[in-house]
């Protein structure tokens, strides 16, 4: 897969059009769910957020975050040391990563902000972005394009995690990994 570029900072507040959810991303499907959860895992790793594992079934899945580690990683002294809207967009990319991994897996191009309105991922991304961008669509396009860029660059990792989820139903980020020969 050819890696896509990260969106430029100037696109942070750009409002992108909404895109219809492709039919291929609807209904239960284990392989698609596994790629969805693997997408979250790869973006969380990119963002430096510790995970404890992931699960996937034909009807859904979850990536578990190590909240105790996250609390020790973020100290109050660093809060003013970063661009908060940019950090929010990068964090929201972690929650948008699932649906973007599904787009990549099913070979559907990104045509605008792709949404499952009633999903927990969409609700979490909205909650993260709202304090910096309001309740509209600003920030979501940047976050989704960030997720696309990272996932396209690390697609081999997505495939490896998805294969583990398909075969075993679980993935442990701390398990020994031997790259294929």
Short mmCIF file of N, CA and C in Angstrom, two decimals:
data_model
loop_
_atom_site.label_atom_id
_atom_site.label_comp_id
_atom_site.label_asym_id
_atom_site.label_seq_id
_atom_site.Cartn_x
_atom_site.Cartn_y
_atom_site.Cartn_z
N UNK A 1 0.85 -1.17 0.00
CA UNK A 1 0.00 0.00 0.00
C UNK A 1 0.90 1.24 0.00
N UNK A 2 0.56 2.17 -0.84
CA UNK A 2 1.32 3.42 -0.91
C UNK A 2 0.92 4.32 0.25
N UNK A 3 1.89 4.72 1.07
CA UNK A 3 1.56 5.60 2.20
C UNK A 3 1.00 6.94 1.72
N UNK A 4 -0.01 7.42 2.40
CA UNK A 4 -0.59 8.73 2.12
C UNK A 4 0.09 9.76 3.02
N UNK A 5 0.17 11.02 2.58
CA UNK A 5 0.81 12.04 3.42
C UNK A 5 -0.10 12.46 4.58
N UNK A 6 0.53 12.88 5.67
CA UNK A 6 -0.24 13.48 6.77
C UNK A 6 -0.84 14.79 6.27
N UNK A 7 -2.02 15.15 6.75
CA UNK A 7 -2.61 16.42 6.32
C UNK A 7 -1.79 17.59 6.85
N UNK A 8 -1.72 18.69 6.09
CA UNK A 8 -0.98 19.85 6.58
C UNK A 8 -1.71 20.52 7.73
N UNK A 9 -0.96 21.16 8.60
CA UNK A 9 -1.55 21.84 9.76
C UNK A 9 -2.60 22.85 9.32
N UNK A 10 -2.42 23.45 8.17
CA UNK A 10 -3.37 24.46 7.68
C UNK A 10 -4.76 23.87 7.42
N UNK A 11 -4.86 22.55 7.33
CA UNK A 11 -6.16 21.89 7.10
C UNK A 11 -6.87 21.55 8.41
N UNK A 12 -6.27 21.90 9.55
CA UNK A 12 -6.82 21.51 10.85
C UNK A 12 -8.27 21.94 11.02
N UNK A 13 -8.60 23.15 10.65
CA UNK A 13 -9.95 23.67 10.86
C UNK A 13 -10.83 23.61 9.60
N UNK A 14 -10.31 22.99 8.55
CA UNK A 14 -11.10 22.86 7.33
C UNK A 14 -12.30 21.94 7.59
N UNK A 15 -13.44 22.30 7.04
CA UNK A 15 -14.64 21.47 7.15
C UNK A 15 -14.75 20.66 5.86
N UNK A 16 -14.75 19.34 6.01
CA UNK A 16 -14.83 18.42 4.88
C UNK A 16 -16.28 17.97 4.72
N UNK A 17 -16.64 17.53 3.53
CA UNK A 17 -18.01 17.02 3.34
C UNK A 17 -18.20 15.69 4.06
N UNK A 18 -19.45 15.39 4.37
CA UNK A 18 -19.78 14.06 4.89
C UNK A 18 -19.84 13.09 3.72
N UNK A 19 -19.43 11.86 3.97
CA UNK A 19 -19.46 10.83 2.95
C UNK A 19 -20.40 9.72 3.39
N UNK A 20 -21.15 9.20 2.45
CA UNK A 20 -22.07 8.11 2.76
C UNK A 20 -21.28 6.87 3.15
N UNK A 21 -21.77 6.15 4.13
CA UNK A 21 -21.13 4.92 4.58
C UNK A 21 -21.31 3.86 3.48
N UNK A 22 -20.21 3.35 2.91
CA UNK A 22 -20.34 2.34 1.85
C UNK A 22 -21.06 1.09 2.36
N UNK A 23 -21.81 0.46 1.49
CA UNK A 23 -22.55 -0.76 1.85
C UNK A 23 -21.60 -1.85 2.35
N UNK A 24 -20.38 -1.87 1.83
CA UNK A 24 -19.40 -2.89 2.24
C UNK A 24 -19.01 -2.75 3.70
N UNK A 25 -19.32 -1.62 4.32
CA UNK A 25 -18.97 -1.40 5.73
C UNK A 25 -20.17 -1.61 6.65
N UNK A 26 -21.20 -2.25 6.14
CA UNK A 26 -22.40 -2.48 6.94
C UNK A 26 -22.63 -3.97 7.14
N UNK A 27 -23.19 -4.32 8.29
CA UNK A 27 -23.48 -5.71 8.60
C UNK A 27 -22.31 -6.40 9.26
N UNK A 28 -22.56 -7.55 9.89
CA UNK A 28 -21.50 -8.27 10.61
C UNK A 28 -20.50 -8.91 9.65
N UNK A 29 -19.21 -8.82 10.02
CA UNK A 29 -18.14 -9.41 9.22
C UNK A 29 -16.89 -9.48 10.09
N UNK A 30 -16.41 -10.67 10.38
CA UNK A 30 -15.27 -10.83 11.29
C UNK A 30 -14.00 -10.17 10.75
N UNK A 31 -13.68 -10.37 9.50
CA UNK A 31 -12.44 -9.81 8.95
C UNK A 31 -12.47 -8.28 9.00
N UNK A 32 -13.61 -7.70 8.66
CA UNK A 32 -13.73 -6.24 8.70
C UNK A 32 -13.64 -5.73 10.13
N UNK A 33 -14.29 -6.43 11.07
CA UNK A 33 -14.21 -6.05 12.48
C UNK A 33 -12.77 -6.15 12.98
N UNK A 34 -12.07 -7.20 12.59
CA UNK A 34 -10.68 -7.38 13.01
C UNK A 34 -9.81 -6.24 12.49
N UNK A 35 -10.02 -5.84 11.25
CA UNK A 35 -9.24 -4.71 10.70
C UNK A 35 -9.63 -3.40 11.40
N UNK A 36 -10.90 -3.25 11.73
CA UNK A 36 -11.37 -2.07 12.47
C UNK A 36 -10.62 -1.94 13.79
N UNK A 37 -10.61 -3.02 14.57
CA UNK A 37 -9.93 -2.98 15.88
C UNK A 37 -8.42 -2.85 15.72
N UNK A 38 -7.86 -3.50 14.71
CA UNK A 38 -6.42 -3.37 14.44
C UNK A 38 -6.07 -1.92 14.08
N UNK A 39 -6.96 -1.25 13.35
CA UNK A 39 -6.74 0.16 13.03
C UNK A 39 -6.65 1.01 14.28
N UNK A 40 -7.56 0.77 15.23
CA UNK A 40 -7.49 1.49 16.51
C UNK A 40 -6.14 1.22 17.19
N UNK A 41 -5.74 -0.05 17.24
CA UNK A 41 -4.51 -0.42 17.94
C UNK A 41 -3.29 0.27 17.32
N UNK A 42 -3.23 0.30 16.00
CA UNK A 42 -2.07 0.92 15.33
C UNK A 42 -2.03 2.42 15.60
N UNK A 43 -3.19 3.09 15.56
CA UNK A 43 -3.20 4.54 15.83
C UNK A 43 -2.89 4.84 17.29
N UNK A 44 -3.40 4.02 18.20
CA UNK A 44 -3.09 4.23 19.62
C UNK A 44 -1.59 4.07 19.86
N UNK A 45 -0.98 3.08 19.21
CA UNK A 45 0.47 2.90 19.32
C UNK A 45 1.19 4.12 18.75
N UNK A 46 0.76 4.61 17.60
CA UNK A 46 1.34 5.80 16.97
C UNK A 46 1.26 7.01 17.91
N UNK A 47 0.14 7.11 18.62
CA UNK A 47 -0.07 8.23 19.54
C UNK A 47 0.63 8.03 20.88
N UNK A 48 1.22 6.85 21.09
CA UNK A 48 1.93 6.58 22.34
C UNK A 48 1.01 6.22 23.49
N UNK A 49 -0.18 5.71 23.18
CA UNK A 49 -1.14 5.34 24.22
C UNK A 49 -1.05 3.84 24.44
N UNK A 50 -0.75 3.43 25.68
CA UNK A 50 -0.55 2.02 26.00
C UNK A 50 -1.87 1.26 25.94
N UNK A 51 -1.80 0.04 25.41
CA UNK A 51 -2.98 -0.82 25.31
C UNK A 51 -2.73 -2.10 26.10
N UNK A 52 -3.83 -2.73 26.52
CA UNK A 52 -3.70 -4.03 27.20
C UNK A 52 -4.14 -5.16 26.29
N UNK A 53 -4.81 -4.87 25.19
CA UNK A 53 -5.21 -5.91 24.26
C UNK A 53 -6.39 -5.51 23.41
N UNK A 54 -6.81 -6.45 22.57
CA UNK A 54 -7.96 -6.22 21.69
C UNK A 54 -8.71 -7.53 21.51
N UNK A 55 -10.00 -7.40 21.21
CA UNK A 55 -10.82 -8.56 20.88
C UNK A 55 -11.65 -8.23 19.65
N UNK A 56 -12.05 -9.28 18.92
CA UNK A 56 -12.92 -9.10 17.77
C UNK A 56 -13.79 -10.33 17.59
N UNK A 57 -15.06 -10.08 17.32
CA UNK A 57 -16.01 -11.14 16.96
C UNK A 57 -16.72 -10.67 15.70
N UNK A 58 -17.57 -11.51 15.16
CA UNK A 58 -18.31 -11.14 13.96
C UNK A 58 -19.22 -9.93 14.21
N UNK A 59 -19.62 -9.70 15.44
CA UNK A 59 -20.56 -8.62 15.77
C UNK A 59 -19.91 -7.37 16.36
N UNK A 60 -18.62 -7.41 16.66
CA UNK A 60 -17.99 -6.22 17.22
C UNK A 60 -16.69 -6.56 17.91
N UNK A 61 -16.07 -5.54 18.48
CA UNK A 61 -14.80 -5.74 19.15
C UNK A 61 -14.45 -4.54 20.01
N UNK A 62 -13.28 -4.62 20.61
CA UNK A 62 -12.83 -3.55 21.48
C UNK A 62 -11.31 -3.59 21.60
N UNK A 63 -10.70 -2.42 21.73
CA UNK A 63 -9.29 -2.30 22.09
C UNK A 63 -9.28 -1.71 23.48
N UNK A 64 -8.56 -2.35 24.39
CA UNK A 64 -8.51 -1.90 25.78
C UNK A 64 -7.27 -1.05 26.01
N UNK A 65 -7.50 0.11 26.59
CA UNK A 65 -6.41 1.06 26.88
C UNK A 65 -5.95 0.86 28.31
N UNK A 66 -4.65 0.98 28.52
CA UNK A 66 -4.07 0.88 29.86
C UNK A 66 -4.18 2.26 30.51
N UNK A 67 -5.30 2.52 31.18
CA UNK A 67 -5.55 3.85 31.75
C UNK A 67 -4.58 4.19 32.88
N UNK A 68 -4.14 3.20 33.63
CA UNK A 68 -3.16 3.47 34.69
C UNK A 68 -1.85 3.99 34.10
N UNK A 69 -1.40 3.37 33.01
CA UNK A 69 -0.18 3.83 32.34
C UNK A 69 -0.41 5.22 31.74
N UNK A 70 -1.58 5.43 31.16
CA UNK A 70 -1.88 6.73 30.55
C UNK A 70 -1.85 7.84 31.59
N UNK A 71 -2.34 7.56 32.81
CA UNK A 71 -2.32 8.58 33.86
C UNK A 71 -0.90 8.94 34.26
N UNK A 72 0.01 7.98 34.27
CA UNK A 72 1.39 8.29 34.65
C UNK A 72 2.16 8.93 33.51
N UNK A 73 1.71 8.71 32.26
CA UNK A 73 2.39 9.30 31.10
C UNK A 73 2.12 10.79 30.95
N UNK A 74 0.97 11.25 31.42
CA UNK A 74 0.56 12.64 31.23
C UNK A 74 0.62 13.37 32.57
N UNK A 75 1.56 14.28 32.69
CA UNK A 75 1.68 15.07 33.91
C UNK A 75 1.05 16.43 33.71
N UNK A 76 0.60 17.05 34.78
CA UNK A 76 -0.03 18.36 34.69
C UNK A 76 0.91 19.44 34.19
N UNK A 77 2.22 19.24 34.36
CA UNK A 77 3.18 20.26 33.95
C UNK A 77 3.29 20.39 32.43
N UNK A 78 2.79 19.42 31.67
CA UNK A 78 2.94 19.47 30.21
C UNK A 78 1.71 20.03 29.51
N UNK A 79 0.65 20.35 30.23
CA UNK A 79 -0.61 20.72 29.58
C UNK A 79 -0.47 21.95 28.68
N UNK A 80 0.32 22.92 29.04
CA UNK A 80 0.48 24.12 28.22
C UNK A 80 1.57 23.97 27.16
N UNK A 81 2.23 22.83 27.13
CA UNK A 81 3.37 22.65 26.24
C UNK A 81 3.02 22.09 24.86
N UNK A 82 1.75 22.00 24.52
CA UNK A 82 1.40 21.46 23.22
C UNK A 82 0.21 22.19 22.63
N UNK A 83 0.04 22.04 21.35
CA UNK A 83 -1.07 22.63 20.61
C UNK A 83 -2.31 21.79 20.90
N UNK A 84 -3.19 22.27 21.75
CA UNK A 84 -4.33 21.46 22.20
C UNK A 84 -5.29 21.07 21.07
N UNK A 85 -5.66 21.95 20.13
CA UNK A 85 -6.52 21.49 19.03
C UNK A 85 -5.85 20.41 18.18
N UNK A 86 -4.57 20.56 17.90
CA UNK A 86 -3.86 19.55 17.11
C UNK A 86 -3.79 18.23 17.88
N UNK A 87 -3.50 18.31 19.18
CA UNK A 87 -3.46 17.10 20.00
C UNK A 87 -4.84 16.44 20.05
N UNK A 88 -5.90 17.24 20.14
CA UNK A 88 -7.25 16.67 20.14
C UNK A 88 -7.55 15.97 18.82
N UNK A 89 -7.14 16.57 17.71
CA UNK A 89 -7.36 15.95 16.40
C UNK A 89 -6.58 14.64 16.28
N UNK A 90 -5.36 14.63 16.80
CA UNK A 90 -4.56 13.39 16.76
C UNK A 90 -5.20 12.32 17.65
N UNK A 91 -5.70 12.71 18.81
CA UNK A 91 -6.36 11.74 19.68
C UNK A 91 -7.65 11.24 19.04
N UNK A 92 -8.43 12.14 18.45
CA UNK A 92 -9.66 11.73 17.76
C UNK A 92 -9.35 10.77 16.61
N UNK A 93 -8.19 10.93 15.99
CA UNK A 93 -7.79 10.02 14.90
C UNK A 93 -7.76 8.58 15.40
N UNK A 94 -7.42 8.39 16.67
CA UNK A 94 -7.39 7.03 17.24
C UNK A 94 -8.78 6.41 17.23
N UNK A 95 -9.81 7.22 17.44
CA UNK A 95 -11.19 6.70 17.45
C UNK A 95 -11.76 6.63 16.03
N UNK A 96 -11.28 7.46 15.14
CA UNK A 96 -11.71 7.38 13.73
C UNK A 96 -10.97 6.25 13.00
N UNK A 97 -9.89 5.76 13.54
CA UNK A 97 -9.04 4.79 12.85
C UNK A 97 -9.77 3.50 12.49
N UNK A 98 -10.72 3.09 13.30
CA UNK A 98 -11.43 1.84 13.01
C UNK A 98 -12.16 1.89 11.68
N UNK A 99 -12.96 2.92 11.49
CA UNK A 99 -13.74 3.02 10.25
C UNK A 99 -12.82 3.27 9.05
N UNK A 100 -11.71 3.98 9.28
CA UNK A 100 -10.77 4.21 8.18
C UNK A 100 -10.03 2.93 7.80
N UNK A 101 -9.73 2.09 8.78
CA UNK A 101 -9.12 0.79 8.48
C UNK A 101 -10.10 -0.06 7.66
N UNK A 102 -11.38 0.05 7.97
CA UNK A 102 -12.38 -0.68 7.19
C UNK A 102 -12.41 -0.18 5.74
N UNK A 103 -12.33 1.13 5.54
CA UNK A 103 -12.28 1.68 4.18
C UNK A 103 -11.07 1.12 3.43
N UNK A 104 -9.91 1.15 4.07
CA UNK A 104 -8.70 0.65 3.41
C UNK A 104 -8.82 -0.85 3.13
N UNK A 105 -9.32 -1.61 4.09
CA UNK A 105 -9.46 -3.06 3.93
C UNK A 105 -10.40 -3.41 2.76
N UNK A 106 -11.48 -2.65 2.62
CA UNK A 106 -12.45 -2.92 1.55
C UNK A 106 -12.12 -2.16 0.26
N UNK A 107 -10.98 -1.48 0.23
CA UNK A 107 -10.50 -0.75 -0.95
C UNK A 107 -11.47 0.36 -1.39
N UNK A 108 -12.10 1.01 -0.42
CA UNK A 108 -12.95 2.16 -0.71
C UNK A 108 -12.16 3.44 -0.44
N UNK A 109 -12.17 4.38 -1.37
CA UNK A 109 -11.44 5.63 -1.15
C UNK A 109 -12.15 6.50 -0.12
N UNK A 110 -11.38 7.34 0.55
CA UNK A 110 -11.95 8.32 1.48
C UNK A 110 -12.48 9.47 0.64
N UNK A 111 -13.77 9.76 0.76
CA UNK A 111 -14.39 10.82 -0.04
C UNK A 111 -14.89 11.97 0.83
N UNK A 112 -14.61 11.88 2.11
CA UNK A 112 -15.08 12.88 3.07
C UNK A 112 -15.26 12.20 4.41
N UNK A 113 -15.74 12.93 5.37
CA UNK A 113 -15.89 12.39 6.72
C UNK A 113 -16.86 11.22 6.70
N UNK A 114 -16.36 10.05 7.07
CA UNK A 114 -17.15 8.83 7.07
C UNK A 114 -17.64 8.58 8.48
N UNK A 115 -18.96 8.39 8.63
CA UNK A 115 -19.57 8.39 9.96
C UNK A 115 -20.51 7.20 10.15
N UNK A 116 -20.43 6.59 11.32
CA UNK A 116 -21.50 5.74 11.85
C UNK A 116 -22.05 6.53 13.03
N UNK A 117 -23.12 7.26 12.80
CA UNK A 117 -23.62 8.24 13.78
C UNK A 117 -23.85 7.68 15.18
N UNK A 118 -24.33 6.47 15.32
CA UNK A 118 -24.66 5.93 16.64
C UNK A 118 -23.53 5.11 17.26
N UNK A 119 -22.35 5.16 16.67
CA UNK A 119 -21.25 4.35 17.21
C UNK A 119 -20.55 5.04 18.38
N UNK A 120 -20.01 4.24 19.26
CA UNK A 120 -19.24 4.78 20.40
C UNK A 120 -17.99 5.49 19.90
N UNK A 121 -17.40 5.00 18.80
CA UNK A 121 -16.20 5.66 18.26
C UNK A 121 -16.51 7.08 17.81
N UNK A 122 -17.61 7.27 17.08
CA UNK A 122 -18.00 8.60 16.62
C UNK A 122 -18.30 9.51 17.82
N UNK A 123 -19.01 8.99 18.80
CA UNK A 123 -19.34 9.78 19.99
C UNK A 123 -18.09 10.21 20.73
N UNK A 124 -17.12 9.31 20.85
CA UNK A 124 -15.87 9.65 21.55
C UNK A 124 -15.09 10.69 20.77
N UNK A 125 -14.98 10.53 19.45
CA UNK A 125 -14.26 11.52 18.63
C UNK A 125 -14.94 12.89 18.74
N UNK A 126 -16.26 12.93 18.72
CA UNK A 126 -16.98 14.21 18.86
C UNK A 126 -16.69 14.85 20.22
N UNK A 127 -16.68 14.02 21.27
CA UNK A 127 -16.43 14.53 22.62
C UNK A 127 -15.01 15.11 22.71
N UNK A 128 -14.05 14.46 22.09
CA UNK A 128 -12.66 14.92 22.12
C UNK A 128 -12.51 16.24 21.36
N UNK A 129 -13.16 16.35 20.21
CA UNK A 129 -12.99 17.52 19.34
C UNK A 129 -13.85 18.72 19.74
N UNK A 130 -15.00 18.50 20.35
CA UNK A 130 -15.95 19.59 20.64
C UNK A 130 -15.35 20.77 21.41
N UNK A 131 -14.53 20.56 22.46
CA UNK A 131 -14.00 21.72 23.18
C UNK A 131 -13.11 22.63 22.32
N UNK A 132 -12.56 22.09 21.24
CA UNK A 132 -11.62 22.85 20.42
C UNK A 132 -12.22 23.31 19.10
N UNK A 133 -13.25 22.60 18.62
CA UNK A 133 -13.80 22.89 17.29
C UNK A 133 -15.31 23.10 17.30
N UNK A 134 -15.96 23.00 18.45
CA UNK A 134 -17.41 23.09 18.50
C UNK A 134 -18.04 21.75 18.15
N UNK A 135 -19.35 21.75 17.95
CA UNK A 135 -20.05 20.48 17.72
C UNK A 135 -20.24 20.16 16.25
N UNK A 136 -19.65 20.95 15.35
CA UNK A 136 -19.76 20.68 13.92
C UNK A 136 -18.74 19.65 13.45
N UNK A 137 -18.41 19.72 12.19
CA UNK A 137 -17.54 18.72 11.57
C UNK A 137 -16.06 19.11 11.57
N UNK A 138 -15.74 20.37 11.90
CA UNK A 138 -14.33 20.79 11.89
C UNK A 138 -13.52 19.89 12.81
N UNK A 139 -12.37 19.52 12.38
CA UNK A 139 -11.49 18.64 13.15
C UNK A 139 -11.63 17.19 12.75
N UNK A 140 -12.84 16.75 12.38
CA UNK A 140 -13.05 15.34 12.03
C UNK A 140 -12.33 14.97 10.73
N UNK A 141 -12.39 15.84 9.73
CA UNK A 141 -11.71 15.55 8.46
C UNK A 141 -10.21 15.44 8.66
N UNK A 142 -9.64 16.37 9.43
CA UNK A 142 -8.21 16.33 9.71
C UNK A 142 -7.86 15.04 10.45
N UNK A 143 -8.67 14.68 11.44
CA UNK A 143 -8.42 13.46 12.21
C UNK A 143 -8.51 12.23 11.32
N UNK A 144 -9.51 12.18 10.45
CA UNK A 144 -9.64 11.01 9.57
C UNK A 144 -8.51 10.95 8.56
N UNK A 145 -8.09 12.08 8.03
CA UNK A 145 -6.96 12.08 7.08
C UNK A 145 -5.66 11.70 7.79
N UNK A 146 -5.52 12.09 9.05
CA UNK A 146 -4.36 11.66 9.84
C UNK A 146 -4.39 10.15 10.00
N UNK A 147 -5.55 9.60 10.37
CA UNK A 147 -5.68 8.15 10.52
C UNK A 147 -5.35 7.44 9.22
N UNK A 148 -5.84 7.94 8.09
CA UNK A 148 -5.54 7.33 6.79
C UNK A 148 -4.04 7.31 6.51
N UNK A 149 -3.38 8.43 6.79
CA UNK A 149 -1.94 8.51 6.53
C UNK A 149 -1.17 7.50 7.39
N UNK A 150 -1.48 7.45 8.67
CA UNK A 150 -0.77 6.54 9.57
C UNK A 150 -1.07 5.09 9.21
N UNK A 151 -2.34 4.77 8.98
CA UNK A 151 -2.71 3.40 8.65
C UNK A 151 -2.09 2.94 7.33
N UNK A 152 -2.06 3.82 6.33
CA UNK A 152 -1.47 3.43 5.05
C UNK A 152 0.02 3.18 5.18
N UNK A 153 0.67 3.93 6.06
CA UNK A 153 2.11 3.73 6.29
C UNK A 153 2.37 2.47 7.10
N UNK A 154 1.47 2.13 7.99
CA UNK A 154 1.66 0.98 8.89
C UNK A 154 0.67 -0.16 8.59
N UNK A 155 0.29 -0.29 7.33
CA UNK A 155 -0.72 -1.28 6.97
C UNK A 155 -0.27 -2.70 7.31
N UNK A 156 1.01 -3.00 7.21
CA UNK A 156 1.50 -4.34 7.57
C UNK A 156 1.19 -4.65 9.03
N UNK A 157 1.29 -3.65 9.91
CA UNK A 157 0.95 -3.86 11.32
C UNK A 157 -0.55 -4.10 11.49
N UNK A 158 -1.36 -3.36 10.73
CA UNK A 158 -2.82 -3.58 10.79
C UNK A 158 -3.13 -5.01 10.37
N UNK A 159 -2.54 -5.46 9.28
CA UNK A 159 -2.78 -6.82 8.77
C UNK A 159 -2.35 -7.88 9.78
N UNK A 160 -1.20 -7.66 10.41
CA UNK A 160 -0.68 -8.63 11.39
C UNK A 160 -1.62 -8.74 12.59
N UNK A 161 -2.06 -7.61 13.13
CA UNK A 161 -2.97 -7.61 14.28
C UNK A 161 -4.32 -8.20 13.88
N UNK A 162 -4.83 -7.82 12.71
CA UNK A 162 -6.11 -8.34 12.24
C UNK A 162 -6.06 -9.85 12.07
N UNK A 163 -4.95 -10.38 11.55
CA UNK A 163 -4.82 -11.83 11.38
C UNK A 163 -4.89 -12.54 12.73
N UNK A 164 -4.25 -11.96 13.72
CA UNK A 164 -4.29 -12.53 15.08
C UNK A 164 -5.72 -12.50 15.63
N UNK A 165 -6.42 -11.40 15.40
CA UNK A 165 -7.80 -11.29 15.87
C UNK A 165 -8.72 -12.27 15.15
N UNK A 166 -8.52 -12.45 13.86
CA UNK A 166 -9.34 -13.40 13.10
C UNK A 166 -9.09 -14.82 13.58
N UNK A 167 -7.82 -15.16 13.78
CA UNK A 167 -7.48 -16.53 14.16
C UNK A 167 -7.85 -16.86 15.61
N UNK A 168 -7.59 -15.92 16.53
CA UNK A 168 -7.74 -16.22 17.95
C UNK A 168 -8.86 -15.43 18.65
N UNK A 169 -9.33 -14.37 18.03
CA UNK A 169 -10.36 -13.54 18.66
C UNK A 169 -9.79 -12.51 19.62
N UNK A 170 -8.50 -12.63 19.92
CA UNK A 170 -7.84 -11.67 20.82
C UNK A 170 -6.46 -11.33 20.28
N UNK A 171 -5.94 -10.21 20.75
CA UNK A 171 -4.57 -9.80 20.43
C UNK A 171 -3.98 -9.18 21.68
N UNK A 172 -2.74 -9.56 21.98
CA UNK A 172 -2.03 -9.06 23.16
C UNK A 172 -0.80 -8.30 22.68
N UNK A 173 -0.74 -6.99 22.92
CA UNK A 173 0.41 -6.21 22.44
C UNK A 173 1.72 -6.59 23.12
N UNK A 174 1.64 -7.34 24.21
CA UNK A 174 2.84 -7.70 24.96
C UNK A 174 3.33 -9.11 24.63
N UNK A 175 2.61 -9.82 23.77
CA UNK A 175 3.02 -11.18 23.40
C UNK A 175 4.24 -11.11 22.48
N UNK A 176 5.00 -12.17 22.50
CA UNK A 176 6.16 -12.25 21.61
C UNK A 176 5.67 -12.19 20.16
N UNK A 177 6.37 -11.43 19.34
CA UNK A 177 6.02 -11.35 17.93
C UNK A 177 7.24 -11.71 17.11
N UNK A 178 7.04 -12.64 16.21
CA UNK A 178 8.10 -13.01 15.27
C UNK A 178 7.62 -12.64 13.87
N UNK A 179 8.31 -11.71 13.21
CA UNK A 179 7.87 -11.32 11.87
C UNK A 179 7.92 -12.52 10.92
N UNK A 180 7.01 -12.56 9.94
CA UNK A 180 7.04 -13.67 8.99
C UNK A 180 8.33 -13.65 8.18
N UNK A 181 8.78 -14.84 7.81
CA UNK A 181 10.03 -14.92 7.03
C UNK A 181 9.75 -14.96 5.56
#
